[in-house]
Amino acid sequence: MAAIGIVNPKAEYARGLDAFNVNLSAARGLQEIMKPNLGPKGTLKMLVSGAGEITITKDGSELLNSMQITHPTASLIARTSASMDSNTGDGVTSTVLLIGEILKKSDAYLSEGVHPRIIANGLTEGRKHIPDALKAISIPFTFGRAMLHQIAKVSLQSKLPKETANTLVDVCVDAFMSVYNPEGDSVDLNMIEIMVMQHKLQIDTRLVKGLVLDHGARHVAMPKSVKNAYILTCNVSLEYEKTEVNSGFFYKTAEEREIMVKAEREFIDDRVKKIIELKRKVCSSDDVGFVVINLKGIDPLSLEMLAKENIVALRRAKRRNMERLTLACGGSATNSVEGLTEDCLGKAGKVYEHVLGENKYTFVEDCPDPKSVTILIHGPASYATKQIELAVKDALKAMANAVHDRAVLPGGGATEIALGKYLTKLSETADPKTKLGLEIFAESLQVIPLTLAANSGLDPRETITSLHCESTQRMSTDIGLDLDTGKPALSASLGIYDNFCVKRQSIVSAAVVASNFLLVDDIMRAGLSSLKGE
């Protein structure tokens, strides 16, 4: 009897090969679920929530986060893989496939009595060489529209139908280039607002060179549309507010009360009048508009005063939009109406209100040189808009990764083919203690091109053989699979790229997790739950 059985006879446990089989079955089960989704030709999964809400996607992170995974090993793999999405935006499905494949290849040797430490040592040795091997086959990234276009296209086509993806490529690239900072060679994706409107078709998704606010003007007499607008972004209370400390106001007569009310009103009116004075100063003609977007409240009397001057006023704007507004329109956000000048104002070609059902939206468009933009996603149903939203975020992240890495990798399985050959060559001169693990690592990497071929309706074994032959004949690390023709091709010439950081983290993470599972020799249900019934 195992030691845990002596300490607690009611404990549940598995030992040795049984423990490995528990982990293997979980990894392979998750692999079989995710495998059909890989690549542009992958299939979709339909997830139905407890409330009946439908999600149709093949985004690995969305699937793992939405599925109710109860098996502890599968849950660990899911968390490890899903964490990649927050770091790199992609590579979730590939990581799951690699972990499952490494454990599956190891199973045959463990069943024959090979010690798991021998395989784990080889995986660790191979993992150390992965970053340098990837650098050797990487392609330098030069910032430009053409290369960004290809990176976004590959990312979008792996998540969406080809026709839909092609219509979104320019939208994503234009948005990315708008917020790109050439001086710091960096990009803040938080400055790209993604707004969803559930109407029209997916192909109507467009880029707004400005901002879209999810509320409208607060007075019926205010203009619904203005052109050549000045934008005042402020954080000033235009309504009476209670004091922040405990205080009281006391009066003896009704006349004293009226005097206090009048003083309070004049205090707010003076602020509004200063805004009106600025408007009269800068708006010399009727074809020039004026818009006030305030973080705090505006009371009805103040709205009435602004409406009489044809000023569009929006109150209680979201805090995250305040920085975006100044980056999109120019000017600066002010915390006081004292000393307002024209330099405080931003500019927009047009500002108008759009009503969709019971919701109102305010469009701030045609800004001169926007450093913050909005991608407006359209779709006939919530599942369609959600699918596009996830794909757009991944495409933006893919371009940001390329800028950060200053390098990309050949796609279409070319990277895995090249790494497999590198590890195989390394195993020929490796120490006997690491040789087997390196060979398993090299073979496991081939699951990516094999799956791409299978999902495209091709013969996997025939395809992988032709890829290896073509790569050997040309002595090239850039030979990948053209999914349209089913033949080997130079991935870079087709514009098929993978992110450097995504591949590095995916492959290294898979090796680490698989090594940990290989070295597990006992699984026991620990904690007080094992003492039930005593």
Coordinates of C-alpha atoms in Angstrom, one line a residue:
M1 CA 0.0 0.0 0.0
A2 CA 1.2 3.5 -0.8
A3 CA 2.3 5.8 2.0
I4 CA -0.7 8.0 1.5
G5 CA -2.9 4.9 1.8
I6 CA -1.4 4.2 5.3
V7 CA -1.8 7.7 6.5
N8 CA -5.3 8.1 5.1
P9 CA -7.0 4.9 3.7
K10 CA -9.8 6.9 2.2
A11 CA -7.5 9.1 0.1
E12 CA -7.8 8.9 -3.8
Y13 CA -4.4 8.6 -5.6
A14 CA -2.7 7.3 -8.7
R15 CA 0.9 6.3 -9.0
G16 CA 3.6 5.9 -11.6
L17 CA 2.3 5.1 -15.1
D18 CA -1.3 5.4 -14.0
A19 CA -0.6 9.0 -12.9
F20 CA 1.0 9.8 -16.3
N21 CA -2.0 8.3 -18.1
V22 CA -4.3 10.6 -16.1
N23 CA -2.4 13.6 -17.3
L24 CA -2.0 12.2 -20.9
S25 CA -5.8 11.6 -21.3
A26 CA -6.5 15.1 -20.2
A27 CA -3.9 16.6 -22.5
R28 CA -5.0 14.5 -25.5
G29 CA -8.7 15.3 -24.8
L30 CA -8.0 19.0 -24.9
Q31 CA -5.8 18.6 -28.0
E32 CA -8.6 16.8 -29.9
I33 CA -11.0 19.5 -29.1
M34 CA -8.7 22.3 -30.2
K35 CA -7.0 20.6 -33.2
P36 CA -9.7 21.2 -35.8
N37 CA -9.6 25.0 -35.1
L38 CA -6.0 25.6 -36.1
G39 CA -5.3 27.8 -39.2
P40 CA -7.3 29.7 -41.8
K41 CA -9.1 26.4 -42.8
G42 CA -10.0 25.5 -39.3
T43 CA -13.5 24.8 -38.2
L44 CA -15.6 26.8 -35.7
K45 CA -17.0 25.9 -32.3
M46 CA -20.4 27.0 -31.0
L47 CA -20.6 27.6 -27.3
V48 CA -24.0 28.0 -25.6
S49 CA -24.0 29.6 -22.2
G50 CA -26.4 28.7 -19.4
A51 CA -28.5 31.7 -20.4
G52 CA -28.7 30.5 -24.0
E53 CA -26.2 33.1 -25.3
I54 CA -24.4 31.7 -28.4
T55 CA -20.7 32.3 -29.2
I56 CA -19.3 31.0 -32.5
T57 CA -15.5 31.2 -32.6
K58 CA -12.3 29.3 -33.1
D59 CA -10.3 31.7 -31.0
G60 CA -8.3 29.4 -28.6
S61 CA -8.4 31.8 -25.7
E62 CA -12.1 32.4 -25.9
L63 CA -12.8 28.7 -26.1
L64 CA -10.7 27.8 -23.1
N65 CA -12.1 30.7 -21.0
S66 CA -15.7 29.8 -21.9
M67 CA -15.6 26.0 -21.6
Q68 CA -16.3 24.5 -18.1
I69 CA -13.2 22.4 -17.6
T70 CA -13.3 20.3 -14.4
H71 CA -10.3 18.0 -14.9
P72 CA -7.4 19.5 -13.0
T73 CA -4.7 18.6 -15.6
A74 CA -6.8 20.0 -18.4
S75 CA -7.5 23.1 -16.4
L76 CA -3.8 23.7 -15.8
I77 CA -3.1 23.3 -19.5
A78 CA -5.9 25.7 -20.3
R79 CA -4.7 28.3 -17.9
T80 CA -1.1 28.1 -19.2
S81 CA -2.2 28.4 -22.8
A82 CA -4.8 31.1 -22.2
S83 CA -2.2 33.2 -20.4
M84 CA -0.4 33.6 -23.7
D85 CA -3.4 35.6 -25.1
S86 CA -2.9 38.3 -22.5
N87 CA 0.8 38.5 -23.2
T88 CA 1.1 38.0 -27.0
G89 CA -2.5 37.8 -28.3
D90 CA -2.1 34.5 -30.1
G91 CA -0.6 31.0 -29.9
V92 CA -3.1 29.4 -27.5
T93 CA -4.2 26.6 -29.8
S94 CA -0.6 25.8 -30.9
T95 CA 0.5 25.5 -27.2
V96 CA -2.3 23.1 -26.4
L97 CA -1.4 20.9 -29.5
L98 CA 2.3 20.9 -28.6
I99 CA 1.7 19.9 -25.0
G100 CA -0.6 17.0 -26.0
E101 CA 1.8 15.9 -28.8
I102 CA 4.9 15.8 -26.6
L103 CA 3.0 13.7 -24.0
K104 CA 1.6 11.4 -26.6
K105 CA 5.1 10.8 -28.2
S106 CA 6.5 10.2 -24.7
D107 CA 3.9 7.6 -23.8
A108 CA 5.3 4.9 -26.1
Y109 CA 8.8 5.1 -24.4
L110 CA 7.4 5.3 -20.9
S111 CA 5.4 2.2 -21.5
E112 CA 8.7 0.4 -22.4
G113 CA 10.3 1.4 -19.1
V114 CA 12.2 4.5 -20.1
H115 CA 12.6 6.8 -17.1
P116 CA 10.7 10.1 -17.5
R117 CA 13.8 12.1 -16.4
I118 CA 15.6 11.1 -19.6
I119 CA 12.9 12.6 -21.8
A120 CA 12.5 15.7 -19.5
N121 CA 16.3 16.3 -19.8
G122 CA 16.1 16.3 -23.6
L123 CA 13.1 18.7 -23.6
T124 CA 15.0 21.0 -21.2
E125 CA 18.1 20.9 -23.5
G126 CA 16.0 21.6 -26.6
R127 CA 14.1 24.4 -24.9
K128 CA 17.4 26.2 -24.2
H129 CA 18.3 26.2 -27.9
I130 CA 14.8 27.4 -29.1
P131 CA 15.4 31.2 -28.8
D132 CA 18.7 31.1 -30.7
A133 CA 17.3 28.8 -33.4
L134 CA 14.4 31.1 -33.9
K135 CA 16.7 34.1 -34.3
A136 CA 18.6 32.2 -36.9
I137 CA 15.6 31.7 -39.1
S138 CA 13.8 35.0 -38.4
I139 CA 13.1 37.7 -41.0
P140 CA 14.0 41.3 -40.1
F141 CA 11.0 43.5 -39.7
T142 CA 11.0 46.9 -41.4
F143 CA 8.1 49.2 -40.5
G144 CA 5.9 49.9 -43.4
R145 CA 2.4 49.6 -44.6
A146 CA 3.1 46.6 -46.9
M147 CA 4.5 44.3 -44.2
L148 CA 1.9 45.4 -41.6
H149 CA -0.8 44.6 -44.2
Q150 CA 0.5 41.0 -44.6
I151 CA 0.8 40.5 -40.8
A152 CA -2.7 41.7 -40.2
K153 CA -4.1 39.7 -43.1
V154 CA -2.6 36.4 -41.9
S155 CA -3.9 37.0 -38.3
L156 CA -7.4 38.0 -39.5
Q157 CA -7.7 35.1 -42.0
S158 CA -6.9 32.6 -39.2
K159 CA -9.9 33.8 -37.3
L160 CA -12.5 34.9 -39.9
P161 CA -13.7 33.9 -43.3
K162 CA -11.4 35.1 -46.0
E163 CA -13.8 37.6 -47.6
T164 CA -14.6 39.2 -44.2
A165 CA -10.9 39.3 -43.2
N166 CA -9.9 41.0 -46.4
T167 CA -12.3 43.9 -45.8
L168 CA -10.9 44.4 -42.3
V169 CA -7.2 44.5 -43.1
D170 CA -7.0 48.1 -44.2
V171 CA -9.2 49.1 -41.2
C172 CA -6.7 47.5 -38.8
V173 CA -3.6 48.8 -40.5
D174 CA -4.9 52.4 -40.7
A175 CA -5.9 52.3 -37.0
F176 CA -2.5 50.9 -36.1
M177 CA -0.5 53.5 -38.1
S178 CA -2.6 56.3 -36.6
V179 CA -1.5 55.5 -33.1
Y180 CA 2.1 54.4 -33.9
N181 CA 4.8 56.6 -32.3
P182 CA 7.8 56.8 -34.6
E183 CA 10.0 58.6 -32.1
G184 CA 9.6 56.0 -29.4
D185 CA 9.1 53.2 -32.0
S186 CA 6.1 52.0 -29.9
V187 CA 2.4 51.8 -30.0
D188 CA -0.3 52.1 -27.3
L189 CA -3.2 49.9 -28.4
N190 CA -5.3 51.3 -25.6
M191 CA -5.6 54.4 -27.8
I192 CA -7.6 52.4 -30.3
E193 CA -11.2 52.2 -29.1
I194 CA -13.3 49.3 -30.4
M195 CA -17.0 50.1 -30.5
V196 CA -19.7 47.6 -31.4
M197 CA -23.0 48.4 -33.1
Q198 CA -25.3 45.5 -33.7
H199 CA -26.8 46.4 -37.1
K200 CA -25.8 46.3 -40.8
L201 CA -23.3 43.7 -42.0
Q202 CA -19.7 42.7 -41.0
I203 CA -18.3 44.3 -44.2
D204 CA -19.7 47.7 -43.0
T205 CA -17.1 47.7 -40.2
R206 CA -15.1 50.9 -40.6
L207 CA -12.4 53.2 -39.1
V208 CA -13.5 56.4 -37.5
K209 CA -10.6 58.9 -37.4
G210 CA -11.7 60.3 -34.1
L211 CA -13.9 59.0 -31.3
V212 CA -17.3 57.5 -30.9
L213 CA -19.0 58.2 -27.5
D214 CA -21.9 56.0 -26.4
H215 CA -24.2 58.8 -25.4
G216 CA -25.7 61.9 -26.9
A217 CA -26.4 65.6 -26.1
R218 CA -28.5 66.2 -23.0
H219 CA -30.8 68.9 -24.3
V220 CA -33.4 68.7 -27.1
A221 CA -32.6 72.1 -28.4
M222 CA -28.9 71.4 -29.0
P223 CA -27.7 70.9 -32.6
K224 CA -27.7 67.2 -33.7
S225 CA -24.8 67.9 -36.1
V226 CA -22.1 70.5 -36.4
K227 CA -19.1 70.9 -38.8
N228 CA -15.7 72.4 -38.3
A229 CA -16.2 72.0 -34.6
Y230 CA -14.0 73.2 -31.7
I231 CA -13.9 70.6 -28.9
L232 CA -13.6 71.7 -25.3
T233 CA -12.6 68.7 -23.1
C234 CA -13.0 69.6 -19.4
N235 CA -13.4 68.2 -15.9
V236 CA -15.4 70.9 -14.4
S237 CA -18.7 70.6 -12.4
L238 CA -21.4 72.7 -14.1
E239 CA -24.0 71.8 -11.5
Y240 CA -24.4 72.5 -7.8
E241 CA -22.5 69.9 -5.7
K242 CA -22.7 69.2 -2.0
T243 CA -19.6 69.9 0.0
E244 CA -17.2 67.1 0.5
V245 CA -17.0 67.6 4.3
N246 CA -19.9 67.6 6.7
S247 CA -21.3 71.1 6.8
G248 CA -24.6 72.9 7.2
F249 CA -26.1 76.1 5.9
F250 CA -28.5 77.9 8.2
Y251 CA -30.9 80.8 7.5
K252 CA -33.4 82.7 9.6
T253 CA -35.8 84.0 7.0
A254 CA -37.0 83.1 3.5
E255 CA -35.2 86.1 2.1
E256 CA -31.9 84.7 3.3
R257 CA -32.6 81.4 1.7
E258 CA -33.3 83.1 -1.6
I259 CA -30.0 85.0 -1.4
M260 CA -28.1 81.7 -0.8
V261 CA -29.9 79.9 -3.7
K262 CA -29.1 82.9 -6.0
A263 CA -25.5 82.9 -5.0
E264 CA -25.2 79.2 -5.7
R265 CA -26.8 79.6 -9.1
E266 CA -24.5 82.6 -10.0
F267 CA -21.5 80.5 -9.1
I268 CA -22.4 77.9 -11.7
D269 CA -23.7 80.5 -14.2
D270 CA -20.3 82.3 -14.1
R271 CA -18.6 79.1 -15.2
V272 CA -21.0 78.5 -18.1
K273 CA -20.7 82.2 -19.2
K274 CA -16.9 81.8 -19.5
I275 CA -17.4 78.8 -21.8
I276 CA -19.9 80.9 -23.8
E277 CA -17.4 83.8 -24.1
L278 CA -14.8 81.4 -25.5
K279 CA -17.3 80.1 -28.0
R280 CA -18.2 83.6 -29.2
K281 CA -14.5 84.4 -29.5
V282 CA -13.5 81.5 -31.7
C283 CA -16.7 80.9 -33.6
S284 CA -16.8 83.8 -36.0
S285 CA -19.4 82.4 -38.4
D286 CA -22.4 80.0 -38.3
D287 CA -20.6 77.2 -40.1
V288 CA -18.2 76.7 -37.1
G289 CA -19.5 74.6 -34.3
F290 CA -18.6 74.3 -30.6
V291 CA -18.7 71.1 -28.5
V292 CA -18.3 70.7 -24.7
I293 CA -17.4 67.2 -23.5
N294 CA -17.4 67.2 -19.7
L295 CA -16.3 64.5 -17.3
K296 CA -18.6 65.8 -14.6
G297 CA -22.3 66.8 -14.6
I298 CA -24.1 69.6 -16.3
D299 CA -27.4 70.7 -14.7
P300 CA -30.6 71.5 -16.8
L301 CA -30.2 75.3 -16.4
S302 CA -26.6 75.2 -17.6
L303 CA -27.7 73.0 -20.5
E304 CA -30.4 75.5 -21.4
M305 CA -27.8 78.4 -21.5
L306 CA -25.5 76.3 -23.7
A307 CA -28.3 75.3 -26.0
K308 CA -29.3 78.9 -26.6
E309 CA -25.7 79.5 -27.9
N310 CA -25.9 76.4 -30.2
I311 CA -23.3 74.6 -28.2
V312 CA -23.4 70.8 -28.1
A313 CA -22.8 69.6 -24.5
L314 CA -22.1 66.0 -23.4
R315 CA -21.9 65.3 -19.7
R316 CA -20.4 62.5 -17.6
A317 CA -18.1 61.2 -20.4
K318 CA -16.0 58.1 -19.5
R319 CA -12.7 58.9 -17.9
R320 CA -10.8 56.7 -20.4
N321 CA -12.2 58.8 -23.2
M322 CA -10.7 62.0 -21.9
E323 CA -7.2 61.2 -22.9
R324 CA -8.4 59.7 -26.1
L325 CA -10.2 62.9 -27.0
T326 CA -7.2 65.1 -26.6
L327 CA -5.1 62.7 -28.6
A328 CA -7.7 62.5 -31.3
C329 CA -8.7 66.2 -31.6
G330 CA -5.8 68.0 -30.0
G331 CA -6.0 70.7 -27.3
S332 CA -5.8 69.8 -23.6
A333 CA -8.2 68.6 -20.9
T334 CA -8.9 71.5 -18.5
N335 CA -9.8 71.3 -14.8
S336 CA -10.9 74.9 -14.6
V337 CA -12.7 77.5 -16.7
E338 CA -10.3 80.2 -15.5
G339 CA -8.1 81.4 -18.3
L340 CA -9.6 79.4 -21.1
T341 CA -7.9 80.1 -24.5
E342 CA -8.1 78.8 -28.0
D343 CA -5.0 76.6 -27.3
C344 CA -7.2 74.5 -25.0
L345 CA -9.5 73.5 -27.8
G346 CA -9.3 70.6 -30.1
K347 CA -10.7 70.4 -33.6
A348 CA -12.9 68.0 -35.5
G349 CA -14.3 68.1 -39.1
K350 CA -17.7 67.1 -37.9
V351 CA -19.6 66.0 -34.8
Y352 CA -23.0 64.4 -35.0
E353 CA -25.4 62.3 -33.1
H354 CA -26.5 58.9 -34.3
V355 CA -29.6 57.1 -32.8
L356 CA -29.7 53.3 -33.0
G357 CA -32.9 52.0 -31.3
E358 CA -32.9 53.4 -27.8
N359 CA -29.2 54.2 -27.8
K360 CA -27.5 57.4 -28.8
Y361 CA -24.0 57.7 -30.1
T362 CA -21.9 60.9 -30.7
F363 CA -19.4 60.7 -33.5
V364 CA -16.3 63.0 -33.3
E365 CA -14.9 62.5 -36.8
D366 CA -12.4 63.9 -39.4
C367 CA -9.8 65.1 -36.8
P368 CA -6.8 66.7 -38.5
D369 CA -4.0 64.3 -37.1
P370 CA -5.6 61.8 -34.8
K371 CA -3.4 59.9 -32.4
S372 CA -6.4 58.0 -31.1
V373 CA -9.0 56.4 -33.3
T374 CA -12.1 54.1 -33.2
I375 CA -12.8 50.9 -35.0
L376 CA -16.6 50.7 -35.4
I377 CA -17.7 47.1 -35.7
H378 CA -21.0 46.3 -37.3
G379 CA -22.8 42.9 -37.4
P380 CA -26.3 41.5 -37.6
A381 CA -26.0 39.5 -34.3
S382 CA -24.0 39.5 -31.1
Y383 CA -22.0 36.4 -32.0
A384 CA -20.9 37.9 -35.3
T385 CA -19.7 41.2 -33.7
K386 CA -17.9 39.3 -30.9
Q387 CA -16.1 37.1 -33.5
I388 CA -14.9 40.2 -35.4
E389 CA -14.0 42.0 -32.2
L390 CA -11.7 39.2 -31.0
A391 CA -10.1 38.9 -34.5
V392 CA -9.5 42.7 -34.7
K393 CA -7.8 42.7 -31.3
D394 CA -5.6 39.8 -32.3
A395 CA -4.6 41.5 -35.6
L396 CA -3.6 44.7 -33.7
K397 CA -1.6 42.7 -31.2
A398 CA 0.1 40.8 -34.0
M399 CA 1.3 44.1 -35.6
A400 CA 2.4 45.4 -32.2
N401 CA 4.4 42.2 -31.6
A402 CA 6.2 42.6 -34.9
V403 CA 7.1 46.2 -34.1
H404 CA 8.4 45.2 -30.6
D405 CA 10.4 42.2 -31.8
R406 CA 11.7 43.9 -34.9
A407 CA 11.5 40.4 -36.5
V408 CA 9.0 37.9 -37.8
L409 CA 9.1 34.2 -38.6
P410 CA 8.0 32.3 -41.7
G411 CA 4.5 30.9 -41.3
G412 CA 2.6 28.0 -42.8
G413 CA 4.5 25.5 -40.6
A414 CA 7.9 26.6 -42.0
T415 CA 9.1 27.5 -38.5
E416 CA 8.2 24.1 -37.1
I417 CA 9.8 22.3 -40.0
A418 CA 13.0 24.2 -39.6
L419 CA 13.1 23.8 -35.8
G420 CA 12.4 20.1 -36.2
K421 CA 15.4 19.7 -38.4
Y422 CA 17.6 21.8 -36.1
L423 CA 16.7 19.7 -33.0
T424 CA 17.1 16.4 -35.0
K425 CA 20.6 17.5 -36.0
L426 CA 21.3 18.5 -32.4
S427 CA 20.3 15.1 -31.2
E428 CA 22.9 13.4 -33.4
T429 CA 25.7 14.8 -31.4
A430 CA 23.9 15.1 -28.0
D431 CA 24.6 13.3 -24.8
P432 CA 22.7 9.9 -24.6
K433 CA 20.7 11.3 -21.6
T434 CA 19.2 14.1 -23.7
K435 CA 19.1 12.4 -27.2
L436 CA 15.7 10.8 -26.8
G437 CA 14.0 13.9 -25.4
L438 CA 15.4 16.0 -28.3
E439 CA 14.0 13.5 -30.9
I440 CA 10.6 13.6 -29.2
F441 CA 10.7 17.4 -29.2
A442 CA 11.6 17.5 -32.9
E443 CA 8.8 15.0 -33.8
S444 CA 6.2 16.8 -31.7
L445 CA 6.8 20.1 -33.5
Q446 CA 5.5 18.5 -36.7
V447 CA 2.0 18.5 -35.3
I448 CA 1.5 22.1 -36.4
P449 CA 2.1 21.6 -40.2
L450 CA 0.3 18.2 -40.0
T451 CA -2.8 19.8 -38.4
L452 CA -2.7 22.7 -40.9
A453 CA -2.7 20.1 -43.8
A454 CA -5.4 17.9 -42.2
N455 CA -7.7 21.0 -41.6
S456 CA -7.3 22.0 -45.3
G457 CA -8.5 18.6 -46.5
L458 CA -5.0 17.4 -47.5
D459 CA -3.2 14.1 -46.8
P460 CA -1.1 15.0 -43.7
R461 CA 1.7 12.5 -44.1
E462 CA 2.1 13.1 -47.8
T463 CA 2.1 16.9 -47.2
I464 CA 4.7 16.7 -44.4
T465 CA 7.0 14.5 -46.5
S466 CA 6.8 16.9 -49.4
L467 CA 7.6 19.9 -47.1
H468 CA 10.7 18.1 -45.7
C469 CA 11.9 17.1 -49.2
E470 CA 11.4 20.6 -50.6
S471 CA 13.2 22.1 -47.6
T472 CA 16.1 19.8 -48.0
Q473 CA 16.4 20.3 -51.7
R474 CA 16.3 24.1 -51.5
M475 CA 18.3 24.1 -48.2
S476 CA 15.9 26.7 -47.0
T477 CA 14.2 27.4 -43.6
D478 CA 11.4 29.3 -45.3
I479 CA 9.5 26.4 -46.8
G480 CA 5.9 26.3 -45.6
L481 CA 2.5 25.0 -46.7
D482 CA 0.4 27.1 -49.2
L483 CA -3.0 26.2 -48.0
D484 CA -4.7 27.4 -51.2
T485 CA -2.7 25.0 -53.5
G486 CA -1.7 22.4 -50.9
K487 CA 1.9 22.6 -52.1
P488 CA 5.2 23.7 -50.5
A489 CA 6.0 27.3 -51.0
L490 CA 8.3 30.1 -49.8
S491 CA 6.2 31.5 -46.9
A492 CA 7.9 35.0 -47.0
S493 CA 7.2 35.4 -50.7
L494 CA 3.5 34.7 -50.0
G495 CA 3.5 37.1 -47.1
I496 CA 2.7 34.4 -44.5
Y497 CA 4.4 35.4 -41.3
D498 CA 4.2 34.4 -37.6
N499 CA 5.1 36.5 -34.6
F500 CA 8.5 35.8 -33.1
C501 CA 7.5 36.3 -29.5
V502 CA 4.4 34.1 -30.0
K503 CA 6.3 31.1 -31.4
R504 CA 9.1 31.5 -28.8
Q505 CA 6.7 31.6 -25.8
S506 CA 4.4 28.9 -27.3
I507 CA 7.1 26.3 -27.9
V508 CA 9.0 27.1 -24.6
S509 CA 5.9 27.0 -22.5
A510 CA 4.8 23.7 -24.1
A511 CA 8.1 22.1 -23.3
V512 CA 8.1 23.4 -19.7
V513 CA 4.5 22.1 -19.0
A514 CA 5.1 18.8 -20.7
S515 CA 8.3 18.3 -18.6
N516 CA 6.4 18.9 -15.4
F517 CA 3.7 16.4 -16.3
L518 CA 6.3 13.8 -17.2
L519 CA 7.9 14.1 -13.8
V520 CA 4.6 13.7 -11.9
D521 CA 4.7 10.2 -10.3
D522 CA 1.8 10.6 -7.9
I523 CA -1.6 12.2 -8.1
M524 CA -3.5 12.4 -4.9
R525 CA -6.6 14.3 -3.9
A526 CA -5.2 16.4 -1.2
G527 CA -7.1 18.6 1.4
L528 CA -10.0 18.0 3.8
S529 CA -12.2 16.7 1.0
S530 CA -10.5 13.3 1.3
L531 CA -11.6 13.0 4.9
K532 CA -15.4 13.0 4.2
G533 CA -17.4 10.4 5.9
E534 CA -15.1 10.1 8.9

